[in-house]
Coordinates of C-alpha atoms and ligand atoms in Angstrom, one line a residue:
M325 CA 0.0 0.0 0.0
A326 CA 2.8 2.4 1.0
N327 CA 4.1 2.2 -2.6
D328 CA 1.0 3.9 -4.1
R329 CA 1.6 6.9 -1.9
P330 CA 3.7 9.8 -3.0
R331 CA 7.0 9.8 -1.2
V332 CA 8.4 12.5 1.1
L333 CA 11.9 12.8 2.5
S334 CA 13.4 15.3 5.0
G335 CA 16.2 15.7 7.5
I336 CA 17.2 17.6 10.5
Q337 CA 20.7 18.3 12.0
P338 CA 21.5 16.9 15.4
T339 CA 23.7 19.8 16.3
S340 CA 21.5 22.0 18.4
G341 CA 20.6 19.7 21.3
S342 CA 17.0 20.8 21.8
F343 CA 15.0 21.5 18.7
H344 CA 13.5 25.0 18.6
M345 CA 10.0 26.2 17.7
G346 CA 11.1 27.1 14.1
N347 CA 12.2 23.5 13.5
Y348 CA 9.0 22.2 14.8
L349 CA 6.5 24.5 13.2
G350 CA 8.5 25.0 10.0
A351 CA 9.2 21.3 9.3
V352 CA 8.7 18.5 11.9
R353 CA 5.0 19.2 12.5
Q354 CA 4.4 18.6 8.8
W355 CA 6.5 15.4 8.9
V356 CA 4.1 14.0 11.5
A357 CA 1.1 14.8 9.4
L358 CA 2.6 13.5 6.2
Q359 CA 3.3 10.1 7.6
E360 CA -0.4 9.4 7.4
T361 CA -0.8 10.2 3.7
H362 CA 2.7 9.7 2.3
D363 CA 5.5 7.1 2.1
A364 CA 7.7 9.1 4.5
F365 CA 11.4 8.9 5.1
Y366 CA 12.9 11.1 7.8
M367 CA 16.5 11.2 9.0
V368 CA 18.9 12.7 11.5
V369 CA 21.6 14.2 9.3
D370 CA 24.7 13.5 11.3
L371 CA 27.0 13.7 8.2
H372 CA 25.9 17.2 7.6
A373 CA 26.7 18.0 11.3
L374 CA 30.4 17.2 10.6
T375 CA 30.7 20.3 8.4
L376 CA 31.3 22.3 11.5
P377 CA 33.6 21.0 14.3
Q378 CA 31.8 18.6 16.7
D379 CA 32.8 17.0 19.9
P380 CA 32.5 13.2 19.1
R381 CA 30.7 12.3 22.4
E382 CA 28.4 15.2 22.1
L383 CA 27.6 14.4 18.5
R384 CA 26.7 10.9 19.4
A385 CA 24.5 12.0 22.3
N386 CA 22.8 14.7 20.2
T387 CA 22.1 12.2 17.4
R388 CA 20.1 10.0 19.9
L389 CA 18.6 13.1 21.4
A390 CA 17.4 14.3 17.9
A391 CA 15.9 10.9 17.2
A392 CA 14.2 10.8 20.6
Q393 CA 12.7 14.3 20.0
L394 CA 11.4 13.2 16.5
L395 CA 9.6 10.2 18.1
A396 CA 8.3 12.4 20.9
T397 CA 6.7 14.8 18.4
G398 CA 4.7 11.8 17.1
L399 CA 6.7 10.2 14.3
D400 CA 5.8 6.5 14.4
P401 CA 8.3 3.9 13.1
E402 CA 5.2 1.9 12.0
R403 CA 4.1 4.7 9.8
C404 CA 7.4 6.2 8.5
T405 CA 11.0 5.3 8.0
L406 CA 13.2 7.0 10.6
F407 CA 16.9 6.6 10.4
V408 CA 20.4 8.2 10.9
Q409 CA 22.0 9.4 7.7
S410 CA 25.5 7.8 8.3
H411 CA 23.8 4.4 8.8
V412 CA 23.1 4.4 5.1
P413 CA 26.4 4.6 3.3
E414 CA 24.8 5.3 -0.1
H415 CA 24.3 9.0 0.9
A416 CA 28.1 9.6 0.9
Q417 CA 28.5 7.5 -2.2
L418 CA 25.8 9.2 -4.3
S419 CA 27.0 12.6 -3.1
W420 CA 30.3 12.1 -4.9
V421 CA 28.5 11.5 -8.2
M422 CA 26.4 14.6 -7.6
E423 CA 29.5 16.7 -6.8
C424 CA 30.8 15.8 -10.2
M425 CA 27.5 17.0 -11.7
T426 CA 27.6 20.4 -10.0
G427 CA 29.3 23.5 -11.2
F428 CA 31.7 25.3 -8.8
G429 CA 29.9 28.5 -9.5
E430 CA 26.6 27.0 -8.9
A431 CA 27.7 25.7 -5.5
S432 CA 29.2 29.0 -4.7
R433 CA 25.8 30.7 -5.0
M434 CA 24.3 28.9 -2.1
T435 CA 23.3 31.6 0.4
Q436 CA 23.5 29.4 3.5
F437 CA 27.1 28.6 2.6
K438 CA 27.9 32.2 2.1
D439 CA 26.3 33.2 5.5
K440 CA 28.0 30.4 7.4
S441 CA 31.4 30.8 5.8
S442 CA 31.4 34.5 6.4
R443 CA 30.5 34.0 10.0
H444 CA 33.3 31.4 10.6
G445 CA 36.0 32.9 8.4
A446 CA 37.8 31.2 5.4
D447 CA 40.3 29.3 7.6
R448 CA 37.6 27.7 9.7
T449 CA 35.4 26.9 6.7
S450 CA 35.7 23.3 5.6
V451 CA 35.3 22.0 2.1
G452 CA 32.5 19.9 3.6
L453 CA 30.5 23.1 4.4
F454 CA 30.9 24.0 0.7
T455 CA 29.7 20.7 -0.6
Y456 CA 27.0 20.4 2.1
P457 CA 24.1 21.2 -0.3
I458 CA 25.2 18.5 -2.7
L459 CA 25.1 15.9 0.1
Q460 CA 21.5 17.1 0.6
V461 CA 20.9 16.6 -3.1
A462 CA 22.0 13.0 -2.8
D463 CA 19.8 12.6 0.4
I464 CA 16.7 13.6 -1.6
L465 CA 17.4 11.9 -4.9
L466 CA 18.3 8.5 -3.4
Y467 CA 14.7 8.1 -2.2
Q468 CA 13.1 9.3 -5.4
A469 CA 11.2 11.8 -3.2
D470 CA 8.2 13.6 -4.7
Q471 CA 8.2 16.3 -2.0
V472 CA 10.5 17.6 0.6
P473 CA 8.9 19.2 3.7
V474 CA 11.2 22.0 5.0
G475 CA 11.2 25.6 6.1
E476 CA 11.8 28.5 3.7
D477 CA 15.6 28.5 4.4
Q478 CA 16.0 25.2 2.6
R479 CA 14.2 26.3 -0.6
Q480 CA 17.4 27.1 -2.5
H481 CA 18.8 23.6 -1.7
I482 CA 15.7 22.0 -3.1
E483 CA 16.0 24.2 -6.2
L484 CA 19.6 22.9 -6.6
T485 CA 18.3 19.4 -6.2
R486 CA 15.8 19.9 -9.0
N487 CA 18.4 21.4 -11.3
I488 CA 20.9 18.5 -10.7
A489 CA 18.2 15.8 -11.1
E490 CA 17.1 17.4 -14.4
R491 CA 20.7 17.6 -15.6
F492 CA 21.4 14.0 -14.7
N493 CA 18.2 12.8 -16.4
G494 CA 19.0 14.9 -19.5
R495 CA 22.5 13.5 -19.7
Y496 CA 22.0 9.9 -18.8
G497 CA 18.3 9.2 -19.3
E498 CA 15.4 9.3 -16.9
T499 CA 16.8 8.2 -13.5
F500 CA 15.6 10.5 -10.7
T501 CA 12.3 12.0 -9.6
V502 CA 12.5 15.8 -9.7
P503 CA 11.2 16.8 -6.2
E504 CA 9.0 19.7 -5.2
P505 CA 9.5 21.7 -2.0
Y506 CA 6.7 21.3 0.5
I507 CA 6.7 24.5 2.4
L508 CA 3.7 25.8 4.2
R509 CA 3.3 29.5 3.7
E510 CA 2.1 30.3 7.3
T511 CA 5.0 28.6 9.1
A512 CA 7.7 28.7 6.5
K513 CA 9.7 31.1 8.6
I514 CA 9.4 31.5 12.4
F515 CA 11.1 34.6 13.6
D516 CA 13.5 35.3 16.5
L517 CA 11.6 36.6 19.5
Q518 CA 14.2 39.4 20.1
D519 CA 14.6 40.4 16.4
P520 CA 11.4 39.5 14.5
T521 CA 13.0 40.4 11.2
V522 CA 15.3 37.4 11.2
K523 CA 14.6 33.7 11.4
M524 CA 14.8 31.9 14.7
S525 CA 18.1 30.0 14.5
K526 CA 20.4 28.3 16.8
S527 CA 23.5 29.5 15.0
S528 CA 22.6 33.2 14.8
S529 CA 19.9 34.1 17.3
S530 CA 20.7 35.0 20.9
P531 CA 19.3 32.4 23.4
K532 CA 16.6 34.9 24.4
G533 CA 15.3 34.9 20.9
I534 CA 14.7 31.1 20.7
I535 CA 11.9 28.9 22.1
D536 CA 13.7 25.6 22.8
L537 CA 11.3 22.8 22.9
L538 CA 13.1 21.1 25.8
D539 CA 13.5 24.3 27.9
D540 CA 12.1 24.5 31.3
P541 CA 8.5 26.0 30.8
K542 CA 9.4 28.9 33.1
A543 CA 12.3 29.9 31.0
S544 CA 10.2 29.7 27.8
A545 CA 7.5 31.8 29.5
K546 CA 10.0 34.4 30.4
K547 CA 11.4 34.6 26.8
I548 CA 7.9 34.9 25.4
K549 CA 6.9 37.6 27.8
S550 CA 10.0 39.6 26.9
A551 CA 9.6 39.1 23.2
V552 CA 10.0 42.3 21.2
T553 CA 6.6 43.6 20.1
D554 CA 5.8 46.5 18.0
T555 CA 4.8 50.1 18.6
G556 CA 1.1 50.6 19.1
S557 CA -1.1 48.3 21.0
E558 CA -3.4 46.7 18.5
I559 CA -3.2 42.9 18.0
R560 CA -3.2 42.5 14.2
F561 CA -1.5 40.1 11.8
D562 CA 0.7 42.4 9.7
P563 CA 4.1 41.0 9.1
E564 CA 5.4 44.2 7.5
Q565 CA 4.3 46.7 10.2
K566 CA 4.0 44.3 13.1
P567 CA 6.5 41.5 12.7
G568 CA 6.8 40.7 16.4
V569 CA 3.1 40.4 17.1
S570 CA 2.5 38.6 13.8
N571 CA 5.1 36.0 14.8
L572 CA 3.5 35.4 18.1
L573 CA 0.1 35.1 16.4
T574 CA 1.5 32.5 14.0
I575 CA 2.9 30.4 16.7
L576 CA -0.2 30.5 18.8
A577 CA -2.6 29.8 15.9
T578 CA -0.5 26.8 14.7
L579 CA -0.1 25.2 18.1
T580 CA -3.8 25.5 18.9
D581 CA -4.9 24.4 15.4
V582 CA -6.9 27.4 14.5
T583 CA -6.4 30.1 11.8
V584 CA -4.5 33.3 12.4
A585 CA -7.7 35.2 11.7
E586 CA -9.5 33.4 14.5
V587 CA -6.7 34.3 16.9
E588 CA -6.7 37.9 15.8
Q589 CA -10.4 38.0 16.4
K590 CA -10.1 36.5 19.9
Y591 CA -7.6 39.2 20.9
A592 CA -9.3 42.1 19.3
G593 CA -9.3 44.9 21.9
K594 CA -6.9 43.1 24.2
G595 CA -3.3 44.0 25.0
Y596 CA 0.0 42.4 24.1
G597 CA 0.3 41.1 27.7
A598 CA -2.7 38.9 27.3
L599 CA -1.5 37.4 24.1
K600 CA 2.0 36.7 25.6
T601 CA 0.5 35.1 28.8
D602 CA -1.7 32.8 26.8
L603 CA 1.0 31.8 24.4
A604 CA 3.4 31.0 27.3
E605 CA 0.7 28.7 28.7
V606 CA 0.0 27.0 25.4
V607 CA 3.8 26.5 24.8
S608 CA 4.2 25.1 28.3
E609 CA 1.2 22.7 27.9
W610 CA 2.6 21.5 24.6
A611 CA 6.2 21.2 25.8
A612 CA 5.7 19.3 29.1
P613 CA 4.5 16.0 27.6
F614 CA 6.9 16.4 24.7
S615 CA 9.9 16.7 27.2
A616 CA 8.6 13.7 29.2
R617 CA 8.3 11.5 26.1
T618 CA 11.8 12.6 24.9
R619 CA 13.2 11.5 28.2
E620 CA 11.4 8.2 28.1
Y621 CA 13.1 7.4 24.7
L622 CA 16.5 8.5 26.0
D623 CA 16.1 6.4 29.1
D624 CA 15.9 3.3 26.9
P625 CA 18.8 3.7 24.4
E626 CA 18.7 0.0 23.4
T627 CA 15.1 0.3 22.1
L628 CA 16.0 3.6 20.5
D629 CA 19.0 2.2 18.7
S630 CA 17.1 -0.8 17.5
L631 CA 14.4 1.4 16.1
L632 CA 17.0 3.3 14.2
A633 CA 18.7 0.2 13.0
E634 CA 15.4 -1.1 11.6
G635 CA 14.8 2.3 10.0
A636 CA 18.3 2.2 8.4
E637 CA 17.6 -1.2 7.0
K638 CA 14.4 -0.1 5.3
A639 CA 16.0 3.1 4.0
R640 CA 19.0 1.1 2.7
S641 CA 16.9 -1.1 0.6
V642 CA 15.6 1.9 -1.3
A643 CA 18.9 3.8 -1.4
A644 CA 21.0 0.9 -2.6
E645 CA 18.7 0.4 -5.6
T646 CA 18.9 4.0 -6.7
L647 CA 22.6 4.1 -6.2
A648 CA 23.1 1.0 -8.3
Q649 CA 21.1 2.6 -11.1
A650 CA 23.0 5.9 -10.9
Y651 CA 26.4 4.1 -10.9
D652 CA 25.4 2.1 -13.9
K653 CA 24.1 5.2 -15.8
V654 CA 27.3 7.1 -15.4
G655 CA 29.4 4.1 -16.6
L656 CA 30.9 2.7 -13.5
L657 CA 31.9 -1.0 -13.9
P658 CA 29.8 -3.2 -11.7
G659 CA 31.8 -4.8 -8.9
K660 CA 31.2 -8.1 -7.2
H661 CA 29.1 -7.9 -4.1
Ligands
TYM1197 P1 18.1 22.2 9.9 O1 18.6 21.1 10.8 O2 18.8 23.5 10.0 O3 16.5 22.5 10.2 C1 15.6 21.5 10.2 C2 14.3 22.0 9.6 O4 13.8 23.1 10.4 C3 13.5 24.2 9.5 N1 13.7 25.5 10.2 C4 12.8 26.5 10.2 N2 11.5 26.6 9.7 C5 10.8 27.7 9.9 N3 11.4 28.7 10.7 C6 12.6 28.7 11.2 N4 13.1 29.7 11.9 C7 13.4 27.5 11.0 N5 14.6 27.1 11.4 C8 14.8 25.8 10.9 C9 14.4 24.0 8.3 O5 14.0 24.7 7.1 C10 14.5 22.5 8.2 O6 13.4 22.0 7.4 N6 20.0 21.1 5.4 C11 18.9 20.8 6.3 C12 18.9 19.3 6.7 C13 18.8 18.4 5.5 C14 17.7 18.1 4.7 C15 18.1 17.1 3.8 C16 16.4 18.6 4.6 C17 19.8 17.5 5.1 N7 19.4 16.8 4.1 C18 17.3 16.5 2.8 C19 15.6 18.1 3.6 C20 16.0 17.1 2.8 C21 19.1 21.6 7.6 O7 20.2 21.9 8.0 O8 18.0 21.7 8.4

């Protein structure tokens, strides 16, 4: 049955410890919904994490922590394939072929690379950081994904994936599905609480600007209450004039499963304080069971590891077939296996 369904694939880095509200509302929440309707593959992208220096023990712990959080949000290994990227060696193997299909100039235009490399300086920028988007291309194409559920900041990488898939298909014959981005307009970009003109991000926001899902609810409440709001006092969804209030409205509406218009209506005539107090409560009610479930998964690392091993096996059976086709198409001589 799963084979009749369109396929989705996505990934998240294990580098940040706790996921933040941008990761959840921008991407992971959609992953949970899509496992009901799609043949879904989701992974913790530990190879991508190596593009910046990592403490080995921390990386290992954060990879389990990321998987535990994904399960705690509602991903169900019976309904989706959940795995760790490095457990499926085909990712690194296809990535090489894709690197050889990508222009140097084309890779140089990736804005995330330009941002990160300018932040870290040329000497601390690895070649891996440069080729990072091409590994992502391989991630997606290996599974013949129809759609890729992500936040807005990943759009350029999906565009690159489409270009390379079309180039490969054009040169060697139909091989890869050309994927579409799956980006929900409302939650494509969740903003920093302290600077609502930039996205909420572990690498660039101050801790006060981020709602960490595993934070103590009191700490999150404090951050929400000191979120930068806008001049005036009217609660209105207006991302241009009122980016701070609009961001809070988006988070509240999405977490409570109502439209922004409904939330706007509910707070008509009320002050910013009421909105912040209610949002803090909603976040805390959501986060408490999420943290508890994450802890339960972490407390049983054997079960967690065996779920991930099963996921990797399922993923590998798909990935190996695609890799074999791609190797054959480009003219690599088959070896004995
Ligand atoms: P990563 O780990 O930075 O983020 C995981 C997901 O969270 C989304 N996101 C946001 N969405 C809305 N508002 C925000 N403030 C916000 N911050 C983060 C991201 O868009 C992403 O969907 N390169 C990817 C991981 C990756 C991948 C893949 C994704 C590797 N291979 C293949 C899709 C398909 C990344 O670093 O995401």
